[in-house]
PDB file of C-alpha atoms in Angstrom:
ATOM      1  CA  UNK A   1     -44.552  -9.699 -11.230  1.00 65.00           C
ATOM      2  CA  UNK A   2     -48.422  -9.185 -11.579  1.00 62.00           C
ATOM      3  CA  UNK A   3     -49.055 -12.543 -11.107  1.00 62.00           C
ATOM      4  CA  UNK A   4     -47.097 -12.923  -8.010  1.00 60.00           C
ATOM      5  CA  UNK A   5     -48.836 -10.194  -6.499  1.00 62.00           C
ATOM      6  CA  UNK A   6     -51.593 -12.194  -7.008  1.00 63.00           C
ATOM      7  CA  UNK A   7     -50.463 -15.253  -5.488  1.00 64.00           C
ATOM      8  CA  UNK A   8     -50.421 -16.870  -2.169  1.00 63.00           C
ATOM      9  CA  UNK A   9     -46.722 -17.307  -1.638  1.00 62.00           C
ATOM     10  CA  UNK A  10     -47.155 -20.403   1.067  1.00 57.00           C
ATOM     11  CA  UNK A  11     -44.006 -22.121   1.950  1.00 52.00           C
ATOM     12  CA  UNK A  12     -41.353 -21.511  -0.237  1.00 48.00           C
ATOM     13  CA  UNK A  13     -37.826 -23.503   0.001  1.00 46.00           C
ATOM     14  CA  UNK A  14     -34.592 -21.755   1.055  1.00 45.00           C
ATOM     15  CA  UNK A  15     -32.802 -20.888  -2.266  1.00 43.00           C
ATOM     16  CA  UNK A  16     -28.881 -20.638  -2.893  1.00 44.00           C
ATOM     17  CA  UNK A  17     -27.709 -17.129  -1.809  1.00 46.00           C
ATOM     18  CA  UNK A  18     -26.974 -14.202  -4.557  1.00 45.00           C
ATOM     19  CA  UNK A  19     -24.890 -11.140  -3.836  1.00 44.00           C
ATOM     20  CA  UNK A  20     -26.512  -7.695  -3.215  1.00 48.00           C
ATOM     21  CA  UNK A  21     -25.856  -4.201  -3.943  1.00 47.00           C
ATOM     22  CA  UNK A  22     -27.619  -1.551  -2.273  1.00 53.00           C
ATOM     23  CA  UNK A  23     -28.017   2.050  -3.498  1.00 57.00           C
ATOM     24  CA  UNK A  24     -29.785   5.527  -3.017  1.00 51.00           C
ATOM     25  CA  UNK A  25     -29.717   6.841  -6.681  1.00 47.00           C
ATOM     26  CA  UNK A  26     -30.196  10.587  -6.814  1.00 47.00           C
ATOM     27  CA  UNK A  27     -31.524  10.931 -10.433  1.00 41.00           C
ATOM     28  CA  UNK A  28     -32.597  14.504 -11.879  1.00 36.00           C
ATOM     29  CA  UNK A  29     -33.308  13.395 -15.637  1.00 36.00           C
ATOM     30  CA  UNK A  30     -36.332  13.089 -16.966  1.00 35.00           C
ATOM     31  CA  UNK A  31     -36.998   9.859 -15.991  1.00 47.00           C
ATOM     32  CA  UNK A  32     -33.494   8.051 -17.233  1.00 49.00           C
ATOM     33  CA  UNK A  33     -33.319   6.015 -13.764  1.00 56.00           C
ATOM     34  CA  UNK A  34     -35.422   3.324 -15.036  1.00 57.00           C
ATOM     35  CA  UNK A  35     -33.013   3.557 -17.961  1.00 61.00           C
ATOM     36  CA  UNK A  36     -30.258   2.785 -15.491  1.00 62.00           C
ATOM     37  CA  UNK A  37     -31.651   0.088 -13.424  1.00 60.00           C
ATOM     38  CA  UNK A  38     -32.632  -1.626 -16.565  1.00 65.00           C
ATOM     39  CA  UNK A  39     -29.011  -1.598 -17.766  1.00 70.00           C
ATOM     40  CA  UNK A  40     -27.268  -2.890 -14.874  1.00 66.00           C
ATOM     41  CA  UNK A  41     -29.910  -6.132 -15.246  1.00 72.00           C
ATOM     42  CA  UNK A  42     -29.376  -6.411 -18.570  1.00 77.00           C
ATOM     43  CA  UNK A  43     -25.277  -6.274 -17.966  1.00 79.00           C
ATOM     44  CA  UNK A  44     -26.006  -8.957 -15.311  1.00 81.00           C
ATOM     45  CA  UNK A  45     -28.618 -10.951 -16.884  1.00 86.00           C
ATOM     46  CA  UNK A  46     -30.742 -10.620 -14.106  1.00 89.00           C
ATOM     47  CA  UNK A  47     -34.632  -9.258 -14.438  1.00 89.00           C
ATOM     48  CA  UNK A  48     -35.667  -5.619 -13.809  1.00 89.00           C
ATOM     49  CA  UNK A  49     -38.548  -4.399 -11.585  1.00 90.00           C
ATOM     50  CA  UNK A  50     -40.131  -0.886 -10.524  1.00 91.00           C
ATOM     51  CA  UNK A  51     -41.518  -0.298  -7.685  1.00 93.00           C
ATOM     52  CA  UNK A  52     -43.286   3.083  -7.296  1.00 92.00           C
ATOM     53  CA  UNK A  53     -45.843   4.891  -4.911  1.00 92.00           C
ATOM     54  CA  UNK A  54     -48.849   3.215  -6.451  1.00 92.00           C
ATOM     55  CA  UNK A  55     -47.588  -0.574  -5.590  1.00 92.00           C
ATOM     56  CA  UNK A  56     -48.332   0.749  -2.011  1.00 93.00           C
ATOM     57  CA  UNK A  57     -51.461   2.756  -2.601  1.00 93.00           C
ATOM     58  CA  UNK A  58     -53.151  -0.208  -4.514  1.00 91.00           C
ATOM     59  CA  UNK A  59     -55.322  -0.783  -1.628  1.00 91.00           C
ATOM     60  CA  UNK A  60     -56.100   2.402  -0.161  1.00 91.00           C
ATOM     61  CA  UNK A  61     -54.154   4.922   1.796  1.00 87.00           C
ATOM     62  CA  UNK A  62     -55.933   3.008   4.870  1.00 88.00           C
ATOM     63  CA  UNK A  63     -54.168   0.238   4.035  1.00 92.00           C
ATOM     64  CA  UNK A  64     -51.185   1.168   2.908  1.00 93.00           C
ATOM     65  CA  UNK A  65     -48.610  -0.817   6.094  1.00 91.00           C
ATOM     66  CA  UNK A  66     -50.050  -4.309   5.087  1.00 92.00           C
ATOM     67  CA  UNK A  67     -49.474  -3.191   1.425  1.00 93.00           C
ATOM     68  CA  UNK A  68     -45.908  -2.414   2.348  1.00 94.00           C
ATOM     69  CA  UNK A  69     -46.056  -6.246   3.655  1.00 93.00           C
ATOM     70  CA  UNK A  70     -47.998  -7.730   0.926  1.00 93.00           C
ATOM     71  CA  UNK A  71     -45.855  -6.537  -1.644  1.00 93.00           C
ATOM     72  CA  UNK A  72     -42.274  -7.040   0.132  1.00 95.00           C
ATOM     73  CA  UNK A  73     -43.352 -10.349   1.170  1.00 94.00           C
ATOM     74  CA  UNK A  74     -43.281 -11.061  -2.819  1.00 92.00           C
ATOM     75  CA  UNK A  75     -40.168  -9.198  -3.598  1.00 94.00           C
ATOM     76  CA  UNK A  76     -38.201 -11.919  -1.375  1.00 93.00           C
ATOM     77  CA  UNK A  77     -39.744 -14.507  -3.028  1.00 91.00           C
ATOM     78  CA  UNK A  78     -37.863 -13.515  -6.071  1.00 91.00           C
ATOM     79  CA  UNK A  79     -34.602 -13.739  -6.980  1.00 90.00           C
ATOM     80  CA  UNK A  80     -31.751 -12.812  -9.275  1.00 89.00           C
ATOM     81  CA  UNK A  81     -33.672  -9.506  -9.750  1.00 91.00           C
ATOM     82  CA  UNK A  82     -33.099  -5.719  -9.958  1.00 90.00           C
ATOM     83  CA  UNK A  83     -35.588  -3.974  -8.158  1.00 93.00           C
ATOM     84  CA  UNK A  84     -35.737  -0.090  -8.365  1.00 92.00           C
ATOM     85  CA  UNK A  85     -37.992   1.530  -5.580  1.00 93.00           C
ATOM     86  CA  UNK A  86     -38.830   4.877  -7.543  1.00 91.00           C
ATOM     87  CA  UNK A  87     -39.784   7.903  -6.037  1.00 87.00           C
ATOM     88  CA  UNK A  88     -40.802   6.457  -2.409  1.00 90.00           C
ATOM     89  CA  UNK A  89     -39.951   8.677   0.012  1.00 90.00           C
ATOM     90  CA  UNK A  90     -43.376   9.547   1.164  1.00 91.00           C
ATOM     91  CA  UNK A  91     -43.656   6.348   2.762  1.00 92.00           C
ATOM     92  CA  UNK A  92     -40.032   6.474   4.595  1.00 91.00           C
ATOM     93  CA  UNK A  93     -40.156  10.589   6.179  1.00 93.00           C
ATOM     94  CA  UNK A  94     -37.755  11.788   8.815  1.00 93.00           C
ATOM     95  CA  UNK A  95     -39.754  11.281  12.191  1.00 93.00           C
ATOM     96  CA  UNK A  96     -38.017  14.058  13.540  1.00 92.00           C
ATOM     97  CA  UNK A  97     -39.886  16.250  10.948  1.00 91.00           C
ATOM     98  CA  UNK A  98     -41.686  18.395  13.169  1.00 92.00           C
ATOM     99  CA  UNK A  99     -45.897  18.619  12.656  1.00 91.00           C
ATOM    100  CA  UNK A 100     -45.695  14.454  11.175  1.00 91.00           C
ATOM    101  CA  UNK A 101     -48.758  12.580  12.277  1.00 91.00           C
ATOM    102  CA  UNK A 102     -47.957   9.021  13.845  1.00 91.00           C
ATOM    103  CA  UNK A 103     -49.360   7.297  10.933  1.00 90.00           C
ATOM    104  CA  UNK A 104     -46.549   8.861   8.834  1.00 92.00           C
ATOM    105  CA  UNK A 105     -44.075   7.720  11.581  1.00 92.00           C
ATOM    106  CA  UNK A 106     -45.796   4.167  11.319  1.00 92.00           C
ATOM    107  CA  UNK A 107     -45.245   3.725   7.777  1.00 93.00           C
ATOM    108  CA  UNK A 108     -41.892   4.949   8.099  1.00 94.00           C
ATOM    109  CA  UNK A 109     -40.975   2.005  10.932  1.00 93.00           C
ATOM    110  CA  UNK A 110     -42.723  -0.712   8.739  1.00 93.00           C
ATOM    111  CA  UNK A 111     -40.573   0.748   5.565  1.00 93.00           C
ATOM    112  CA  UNK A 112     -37.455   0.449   7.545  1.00 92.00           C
ATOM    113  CA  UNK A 113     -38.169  -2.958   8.453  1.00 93.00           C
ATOM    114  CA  UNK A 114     -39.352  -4.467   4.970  1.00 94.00           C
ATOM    115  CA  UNK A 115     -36.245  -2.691   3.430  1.00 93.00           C
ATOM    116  CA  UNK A 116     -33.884  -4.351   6.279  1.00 92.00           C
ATOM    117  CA  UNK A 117     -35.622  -7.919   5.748  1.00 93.00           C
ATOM    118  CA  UNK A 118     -35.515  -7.813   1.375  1.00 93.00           C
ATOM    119  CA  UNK A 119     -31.572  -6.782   2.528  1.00 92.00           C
ATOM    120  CA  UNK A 120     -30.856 -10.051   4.713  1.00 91.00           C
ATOM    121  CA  UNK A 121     -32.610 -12.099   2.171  1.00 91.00           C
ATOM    122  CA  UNK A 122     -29.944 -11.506  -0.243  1.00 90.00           C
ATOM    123  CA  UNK A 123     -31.911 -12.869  -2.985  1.00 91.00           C
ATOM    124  CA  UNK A 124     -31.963  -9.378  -5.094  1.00 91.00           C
ATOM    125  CA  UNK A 125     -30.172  -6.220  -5.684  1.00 91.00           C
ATOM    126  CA  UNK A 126     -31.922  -3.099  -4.979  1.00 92.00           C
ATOM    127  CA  UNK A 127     -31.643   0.630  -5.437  1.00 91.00           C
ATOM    128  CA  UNK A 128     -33.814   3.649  -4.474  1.00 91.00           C
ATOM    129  CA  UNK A 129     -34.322   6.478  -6.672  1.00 89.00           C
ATOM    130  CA  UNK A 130     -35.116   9.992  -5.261  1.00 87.00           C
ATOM    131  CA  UNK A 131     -35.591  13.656  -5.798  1.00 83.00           C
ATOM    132  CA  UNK A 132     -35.458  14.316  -2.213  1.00 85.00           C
ATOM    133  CA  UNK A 133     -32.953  12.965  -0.099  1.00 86.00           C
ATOM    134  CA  UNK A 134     -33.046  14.917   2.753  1.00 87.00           C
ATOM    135  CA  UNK A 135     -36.624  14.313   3.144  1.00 89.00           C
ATOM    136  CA  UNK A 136     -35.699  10.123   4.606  1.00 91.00           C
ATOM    137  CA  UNK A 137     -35.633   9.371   7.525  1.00 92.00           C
ATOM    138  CA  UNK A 138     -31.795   9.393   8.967  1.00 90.00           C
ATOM    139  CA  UNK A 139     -32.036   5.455   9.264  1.00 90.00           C
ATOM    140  CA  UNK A 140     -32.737   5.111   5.832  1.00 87.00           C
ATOM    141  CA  UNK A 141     -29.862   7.314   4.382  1.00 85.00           C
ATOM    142  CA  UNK A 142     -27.018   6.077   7.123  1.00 82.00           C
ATOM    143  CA  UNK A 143     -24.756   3.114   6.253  1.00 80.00           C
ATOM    144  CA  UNK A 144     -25.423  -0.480   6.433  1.00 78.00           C
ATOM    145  CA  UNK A 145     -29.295   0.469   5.374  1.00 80.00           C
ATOM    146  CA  UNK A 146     -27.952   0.845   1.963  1.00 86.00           C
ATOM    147  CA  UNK A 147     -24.007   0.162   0.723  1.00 88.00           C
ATOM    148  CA  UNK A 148     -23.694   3.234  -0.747  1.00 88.00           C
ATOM    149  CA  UNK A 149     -25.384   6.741  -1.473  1.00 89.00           C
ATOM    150  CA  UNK A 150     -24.291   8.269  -5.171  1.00 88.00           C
ATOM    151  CA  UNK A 151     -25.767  11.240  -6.572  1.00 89.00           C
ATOM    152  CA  UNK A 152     -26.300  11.521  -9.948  1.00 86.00           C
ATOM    153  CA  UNK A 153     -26.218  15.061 -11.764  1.00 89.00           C
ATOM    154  CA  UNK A 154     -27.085  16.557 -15.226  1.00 93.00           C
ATOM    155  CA  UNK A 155     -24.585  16.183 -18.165  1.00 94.00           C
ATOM    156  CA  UNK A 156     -21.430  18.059 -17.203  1.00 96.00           C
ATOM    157  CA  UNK A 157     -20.180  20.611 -19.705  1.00 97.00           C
ATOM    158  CA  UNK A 158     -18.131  18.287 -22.157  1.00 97.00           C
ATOM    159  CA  UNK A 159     -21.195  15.918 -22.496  1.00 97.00           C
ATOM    160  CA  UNK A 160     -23.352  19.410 -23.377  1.00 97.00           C
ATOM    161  CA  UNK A 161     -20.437  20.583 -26.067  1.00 98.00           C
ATOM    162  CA  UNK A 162     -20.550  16.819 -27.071  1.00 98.00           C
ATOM    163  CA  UNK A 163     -24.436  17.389 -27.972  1.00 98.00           C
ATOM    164  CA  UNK A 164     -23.946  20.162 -30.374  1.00 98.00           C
ATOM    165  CA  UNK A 165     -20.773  18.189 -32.054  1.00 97.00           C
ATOM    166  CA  UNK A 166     -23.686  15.590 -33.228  1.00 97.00           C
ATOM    167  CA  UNK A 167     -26.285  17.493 -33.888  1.00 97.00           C
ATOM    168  CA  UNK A 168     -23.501  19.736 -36.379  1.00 98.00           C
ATOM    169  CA  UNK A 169     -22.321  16.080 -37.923  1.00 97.00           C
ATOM    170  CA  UNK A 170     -26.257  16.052 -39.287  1.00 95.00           C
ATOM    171  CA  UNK A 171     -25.609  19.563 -41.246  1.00 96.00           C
ATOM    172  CA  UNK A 172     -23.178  20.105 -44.039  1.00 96.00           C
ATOM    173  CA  UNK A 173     -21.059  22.512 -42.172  1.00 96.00           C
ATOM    174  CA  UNK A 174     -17.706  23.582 -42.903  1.00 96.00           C
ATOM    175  CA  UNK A 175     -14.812  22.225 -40.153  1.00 96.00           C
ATOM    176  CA  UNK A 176     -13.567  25.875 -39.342  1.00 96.00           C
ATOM    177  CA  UNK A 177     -17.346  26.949 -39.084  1.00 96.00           C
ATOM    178  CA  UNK A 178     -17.992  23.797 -36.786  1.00 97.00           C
ATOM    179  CA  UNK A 179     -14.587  24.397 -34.814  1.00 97.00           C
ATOM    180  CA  UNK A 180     -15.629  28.348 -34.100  1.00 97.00           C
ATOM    181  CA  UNK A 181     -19.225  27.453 -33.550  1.00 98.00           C
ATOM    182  CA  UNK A 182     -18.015  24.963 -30.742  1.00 98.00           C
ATOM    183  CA  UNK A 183     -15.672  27.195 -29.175  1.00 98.00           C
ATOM    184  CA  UNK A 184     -18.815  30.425 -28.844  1.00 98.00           C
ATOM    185  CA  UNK A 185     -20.969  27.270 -27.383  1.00 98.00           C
ATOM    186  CA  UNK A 186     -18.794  26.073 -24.648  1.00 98.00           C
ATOM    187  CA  UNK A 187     -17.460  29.548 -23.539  1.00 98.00           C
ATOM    188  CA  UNK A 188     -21.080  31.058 -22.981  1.00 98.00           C
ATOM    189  CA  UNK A 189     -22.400  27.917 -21.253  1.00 98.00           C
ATOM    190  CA  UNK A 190     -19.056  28.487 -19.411  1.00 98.00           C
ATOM    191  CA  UNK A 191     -20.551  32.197 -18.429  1.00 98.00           C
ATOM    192  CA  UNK A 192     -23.794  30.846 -17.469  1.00 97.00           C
ATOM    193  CA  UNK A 193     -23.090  27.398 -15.970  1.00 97.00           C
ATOM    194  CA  UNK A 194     -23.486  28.214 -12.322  1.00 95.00           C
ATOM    195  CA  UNK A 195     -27.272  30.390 -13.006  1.00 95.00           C
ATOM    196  CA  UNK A 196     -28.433  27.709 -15.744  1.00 95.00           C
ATOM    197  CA  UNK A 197     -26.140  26.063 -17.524  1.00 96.00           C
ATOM    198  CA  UNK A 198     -25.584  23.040 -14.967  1.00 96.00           C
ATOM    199  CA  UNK A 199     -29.026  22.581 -14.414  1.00 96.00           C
ATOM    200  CA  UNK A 200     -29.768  21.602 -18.356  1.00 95.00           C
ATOM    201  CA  UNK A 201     -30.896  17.856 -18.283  1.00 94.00           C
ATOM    202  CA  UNK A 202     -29.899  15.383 -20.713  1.00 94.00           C
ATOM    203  CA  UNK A 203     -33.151  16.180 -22.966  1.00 95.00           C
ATOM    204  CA  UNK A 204     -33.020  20.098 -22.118  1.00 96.00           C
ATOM    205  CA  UNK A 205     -29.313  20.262 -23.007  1.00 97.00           C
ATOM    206  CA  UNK A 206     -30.351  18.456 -26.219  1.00 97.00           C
ATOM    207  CA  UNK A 207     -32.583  20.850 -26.885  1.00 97.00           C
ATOM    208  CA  UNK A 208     -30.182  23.594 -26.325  1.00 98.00           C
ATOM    209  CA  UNK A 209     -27.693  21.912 -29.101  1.00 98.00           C
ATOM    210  CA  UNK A 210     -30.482  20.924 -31.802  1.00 98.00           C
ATOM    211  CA  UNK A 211     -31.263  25.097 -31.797  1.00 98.00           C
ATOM    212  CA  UNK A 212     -27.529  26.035 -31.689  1.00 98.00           C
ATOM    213  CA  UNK A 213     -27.085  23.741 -34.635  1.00 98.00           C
ATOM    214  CA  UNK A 214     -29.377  25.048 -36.424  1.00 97.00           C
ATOM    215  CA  UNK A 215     -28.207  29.093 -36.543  1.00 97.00           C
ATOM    216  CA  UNK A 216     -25.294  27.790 -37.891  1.00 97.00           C
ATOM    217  CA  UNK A 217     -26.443  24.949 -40.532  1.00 97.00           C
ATOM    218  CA  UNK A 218     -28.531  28.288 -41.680  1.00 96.00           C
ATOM    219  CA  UNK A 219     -25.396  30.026 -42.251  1.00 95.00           C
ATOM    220  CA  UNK A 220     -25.206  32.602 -39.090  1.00 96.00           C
ATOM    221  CA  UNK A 221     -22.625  32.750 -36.939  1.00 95.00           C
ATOM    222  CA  UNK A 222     -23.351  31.203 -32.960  1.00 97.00           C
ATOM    223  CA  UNK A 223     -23.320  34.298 -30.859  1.00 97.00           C
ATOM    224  CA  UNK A 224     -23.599  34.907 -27.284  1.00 97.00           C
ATOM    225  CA  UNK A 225     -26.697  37.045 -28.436  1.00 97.00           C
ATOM    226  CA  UNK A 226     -28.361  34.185 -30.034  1.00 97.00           C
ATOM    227  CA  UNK A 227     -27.378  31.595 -27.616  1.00 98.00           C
ATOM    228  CA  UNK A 228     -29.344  34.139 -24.890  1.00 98.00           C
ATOM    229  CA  UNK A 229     -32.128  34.302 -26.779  1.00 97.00           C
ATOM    230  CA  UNK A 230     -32.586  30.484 -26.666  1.00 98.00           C
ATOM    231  CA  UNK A 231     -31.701  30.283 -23.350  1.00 97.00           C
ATOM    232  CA  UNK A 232     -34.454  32.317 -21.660  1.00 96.00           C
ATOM    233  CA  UNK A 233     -37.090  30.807 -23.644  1.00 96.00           C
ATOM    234  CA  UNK A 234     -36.068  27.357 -22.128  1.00 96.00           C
ATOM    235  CA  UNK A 235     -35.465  29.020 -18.730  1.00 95.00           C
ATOM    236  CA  UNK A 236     -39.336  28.782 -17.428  1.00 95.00           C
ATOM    237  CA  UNK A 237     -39.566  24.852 -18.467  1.00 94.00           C
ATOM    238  CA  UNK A 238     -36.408  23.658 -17.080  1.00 94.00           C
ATOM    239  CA  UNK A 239     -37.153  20.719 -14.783  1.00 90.00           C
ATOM    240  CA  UNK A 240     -33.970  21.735 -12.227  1.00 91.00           C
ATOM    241  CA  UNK A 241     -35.824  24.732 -11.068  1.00 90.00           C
ATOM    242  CA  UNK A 242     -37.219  26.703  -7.734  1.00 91.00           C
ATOM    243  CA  UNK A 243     -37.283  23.688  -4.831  1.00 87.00           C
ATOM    244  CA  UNK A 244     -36.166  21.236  -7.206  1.00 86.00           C
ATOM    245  CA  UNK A 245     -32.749  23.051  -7.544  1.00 91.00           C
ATOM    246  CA  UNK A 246     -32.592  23.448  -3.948  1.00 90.00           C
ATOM    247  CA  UNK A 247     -32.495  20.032  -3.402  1.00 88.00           C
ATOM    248  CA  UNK A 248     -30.467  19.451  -6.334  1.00 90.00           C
ATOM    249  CA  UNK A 249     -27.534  21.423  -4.793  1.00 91.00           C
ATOM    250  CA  UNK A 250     -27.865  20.201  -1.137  1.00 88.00           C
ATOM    251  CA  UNK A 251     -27.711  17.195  -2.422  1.00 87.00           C
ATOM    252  CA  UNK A 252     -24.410  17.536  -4.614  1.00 88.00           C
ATOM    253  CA  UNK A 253     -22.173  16.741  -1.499  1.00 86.00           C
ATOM    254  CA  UNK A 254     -23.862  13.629  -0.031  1.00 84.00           C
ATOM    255  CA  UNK A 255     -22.882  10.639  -1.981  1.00 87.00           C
ATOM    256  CA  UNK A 256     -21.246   7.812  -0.261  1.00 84.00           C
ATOM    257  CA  UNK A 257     -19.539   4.686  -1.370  1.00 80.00           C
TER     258      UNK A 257
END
């Protein structure tokens, strides 16, 4: 891929047709989406790409529509590829957003357009990964843009009880010990799960487990007490937090297939 940004496309010859599949991803892990786009090549056998902010901002922020052109230009010359445009949004706003300067609204109409043209060439499959959905511009998120919209949450609460089931197998502890220590787990995330409990990425819920495990590998017994404790020191690092979280819940309703 670094080469071919480098390199004068010229005239290329019209290639046997592959079958897309468009999608808005709506990712809150740490940064699993790669993770994801990666996978569905591998299951494929196709090749995986990112493209992120700086692809565009290589050249300047002057420059940044003939950037969008430069590097779309190259992404149809590929083919049998999974491209994952990361984190973009900045360069696709709503242009109803009240206050946006015309260069925003620019960069927005050439985005549209490059998107719509790496779509006809059905060369590629593409998603777009974002923290902010309702921050594109309306012809971005409607259909036939993209084929569908899916939102993609934290663990739900049987993956989190799953965690601490593995991180007990490491510990020598008793099966009636494991079996009570399970059942205190999943009722207090229960309690919580609306305040906190949902919002726990894959690598916070982790987290949460490994410590749970712990108190009782050392022989205590897995309060709600204890389990507190843990959870407010985790509270002020959580990633799904302040306007993150507000997003993350307007968001929870919007997929479409």
């Amino acid at each position: 891929w670094n080469r071919l940004l480098d390199t004068d496309l010229g005239d290329r010859a019209e290639s046997e047709k592959t079958p897309t599949l468009k999608g808005i991803l709506e990712q809150r892990m740490v940064n699993p989406r790669t993770q994801e786009g990666n996978s569905y090549g591998q299951r494929i056998g196709w090749d995986f790409l990112v493209i992120d902010t700086a692809a565009f901002l290589e050249d300047g922020l002057s420059n940044v529509a003939s950037r969008i052109r430069y590097v779309f230009d190259r992404l149809q010359a590929l083919e049998k590829c999974v491209i994952l445009f990361d984190e973009i949004e900045e360069f696709c706003l709503d242009r109803e957003t009240p206050g946006l300067g015309m260069e925003s609204r620019m960069l927005t109409t050439a985005m549209l357009t490059a998107i719509n043209d790496l779509r006809r060439g059905q060369r590629s499959i593409f998603f777009l990964a974002t923290n902010r959905l309702r921050a594109f511009d309306s012809a971005i998120t409607r259909p036939g843009r993209f084929d569908m919209q899916l939102f993609v949450g934290t663990p739900n609460l049987d993956a989190k009880v799953l965690q601490l089931q593995q991180k007990m197998a490491a510990f020598p502890i008793p099966d009636e010990k494991k079996a009570l220590a399970e059942k205190n787990f999943r009722e207090f995330l229960s309690s919580v799960w609306s305040e906190t409990a949902m919002f726990f990425n894959y690598l916070e819920g982790l987290q949460f487990a490994s410590a749970c495990a712990e108190i009782v590998a050392s022989g205590n017994d897995l309060t709600f007490e204890s389990m507190d404790k843990i959870l407010k020191a985790q509270i002020p690092v959580m990633i799904v937090r302040g306007t993150v979280r507000t997003e993350y819940l307007a968001s929870m309703n919007l997929s479409r297939l």
